[in-house]
Amino acid sequence: MKKTELIYEGKAKKVWATPDPDVVIVDYKDDATAFNGLKKGTIAGKGVVNNRMSNHMFRILAREGVPTHYIEELSARETAVKRVQIVPLEVIIRNVAAGSMSKRLGIAEGTALRCPVLEYSYKNDDLGDPMINDYHALAMGLCTGDELKTIAGYAFKVNEIMLAYFKKLNVDLIDFKIEFGRDKDGKIILADEISPDTCRFWDSATKEKLDKDRFRRDMGGVEEAYAEMMKRLGIN
Ligand code: TMP
């Protein structure tokens, strides 16, 4: 599989076209941003961790019945994926209060939630990815009602699978963000990435943070946290 032209460069990934119109190559960078690009930096080796971890998770999820864009890992940083049209929604699931939920609602970080919380943000950097609800998504034509039902169903299923999986690695899955796309037949499939950039992972015993919050909050030990997640996943 060979890269032809660069079709998109985001904050953490490049996407390349290939000779097959239905296949693109995702190329993970070490660049890190936070607060909608306000904070910039590099996390050495992050691209490798995020590529390998995303692929590992996508393979597990596919086995459990969640369709994904994953096709084949090509190198440490590059993966062939199905070309999709991204649904402009950031789909967030929370098991424990943290981050923007703690801030917005005044709930201490680390407070267990009585049930998982599903949130949507409208993917729009100019607007700072504002939180919306189902009605906004439908009213704005971001997706159909059937698509939204499929997306919510998959999001909760991804949560169940990942909660159980990370528990065995002594990692609490606090929350995560996923994105979906429409494949060439219009089918909703899981896309983007699943990594320490897009999930909150806390060590189950010590509650030590093993994710991008270490970068967002200038806590130090950022590379070490990403490396530790690789090690626990057995993909280092
Ligand atoms: P939040 O608490 O800042 O809203 O973040 C919720 C989850 O979403 C957390 O696991 C980090 C992830 N996330 C992203 O993947 N991209 C983003 O741009 C933001 C703000 C959060």
PDB file of N, CA and C in Angstrom, residues 11 36 122-130:
ATOM      1  N   LYS A  11      -4.139  17.959  14.026  1.00  0.00           N
ATOM      2  CA  LYS A  11      -3.210  18.302  15.095  1.00  0.00           C
ATOM      3  C   LYS A  11      -2.294  17.130  15.453  1.00  0.00           C
ATOM      4  N   ASN A  36      -7.780  23.303  22.403  1.00  0.00           N
ATOM      5  CA  ASN A  36      -8.037  23.704  21.023  1.00  0.00           C
ATOM      6  C   ASN A  36      -6.809  24.340  20.371  1.00  0.00           C
ATOM      7  N   TYR A 122     -20.087  19.107  19.080  1.00  0.00           N
ATOM      8  CA  TYR A 122     -20.066  19.399  17.648  1.00  0.00           C
ATOM      9  C   TYR A 122     -18.619  19.644  17.262  1.00  0.00           C
ATOM     10  N   LYS A 123     -18.089  18.801  16.359  1.00  0.00           N
ATOM     11  CA  LYS A 123     -16.687  18.901  15.937  1.00  0.00           C
ATOM     12  C   LYS A 123     -16.502  20.139  15.075  1.00  0.00           C
ATOM     13  N   ASN A 124     -16.044  21.207  15.707  1.00  0.00           N
ATOM     14  CA  ASN A 124     -15.820  22.459  14.978  1.00  0.00           C
ATOM     15  C   ASN A 124     -14.814  23.291  15.772  1.00  0.00           C
ATOM     16  N   ASP A 125     -13.560  23.284  15.287  1.00  0.00           N
ATOM     17  CA  ASP A 125     -12.472  23.955  16.011  1.00  0.00           C
ATOM     18  C   ASP A 125     -12.736  25.449  16.195  1.00  0.00           C
ATOM     19  N   ASP A 126     -13.334  26.098  15.177  1.00  0.00           N
ATOM     20  CA  ASP A 126     -13.590  27.547  15.287  1.00  0.00           C
ATOM     21  C   ASP A 126     -14.519  27.854  16.460  1.00  0.00           C
ATOM     22  N   LEU A 127     -15.392  26.921  16.763  1.00  0.00           N
ATOM     23  CA  LEU A 127     -16.350  27.126  17.865  1.00  0.00           C
ATOM     24  C   LEU A 127     -15.866  26.472  19.163  1.00  0.00           C
ATOM     25  N   GLY A 128     -14.705  25.801  19.116  1.00  0.00           N
ATOM     26  CA  GLY A 128     -14.178  25.128  20.310  1.00  0.00           C
ATOM     27  C   GLY A 128     -14.954  23.873  20.673  1.00  0.00           C
ATOM     28  N   ASP A 129     -15.446  23.140  19.656  1.00  0.00           N
ATOM     29  CA  ASP A 129     -16.156  21.869  19.879  1.00  0.00           C
ATOM     30  C   ASP A 129     -17.234  21.985  20.970  1.00  0.00           C
ATOM     31  N   PRO A 130     -18.260  22.810  20.770  1.00  0.00           N
ATOM     32  CA  PRO A 130     -19.268  22.991  21.819  1.00  0.00           C
ATOM     33  C   PRO A 130     -20.117  21.747  22.082  1.00  0.00           C
TER      34      PRO A 130
END
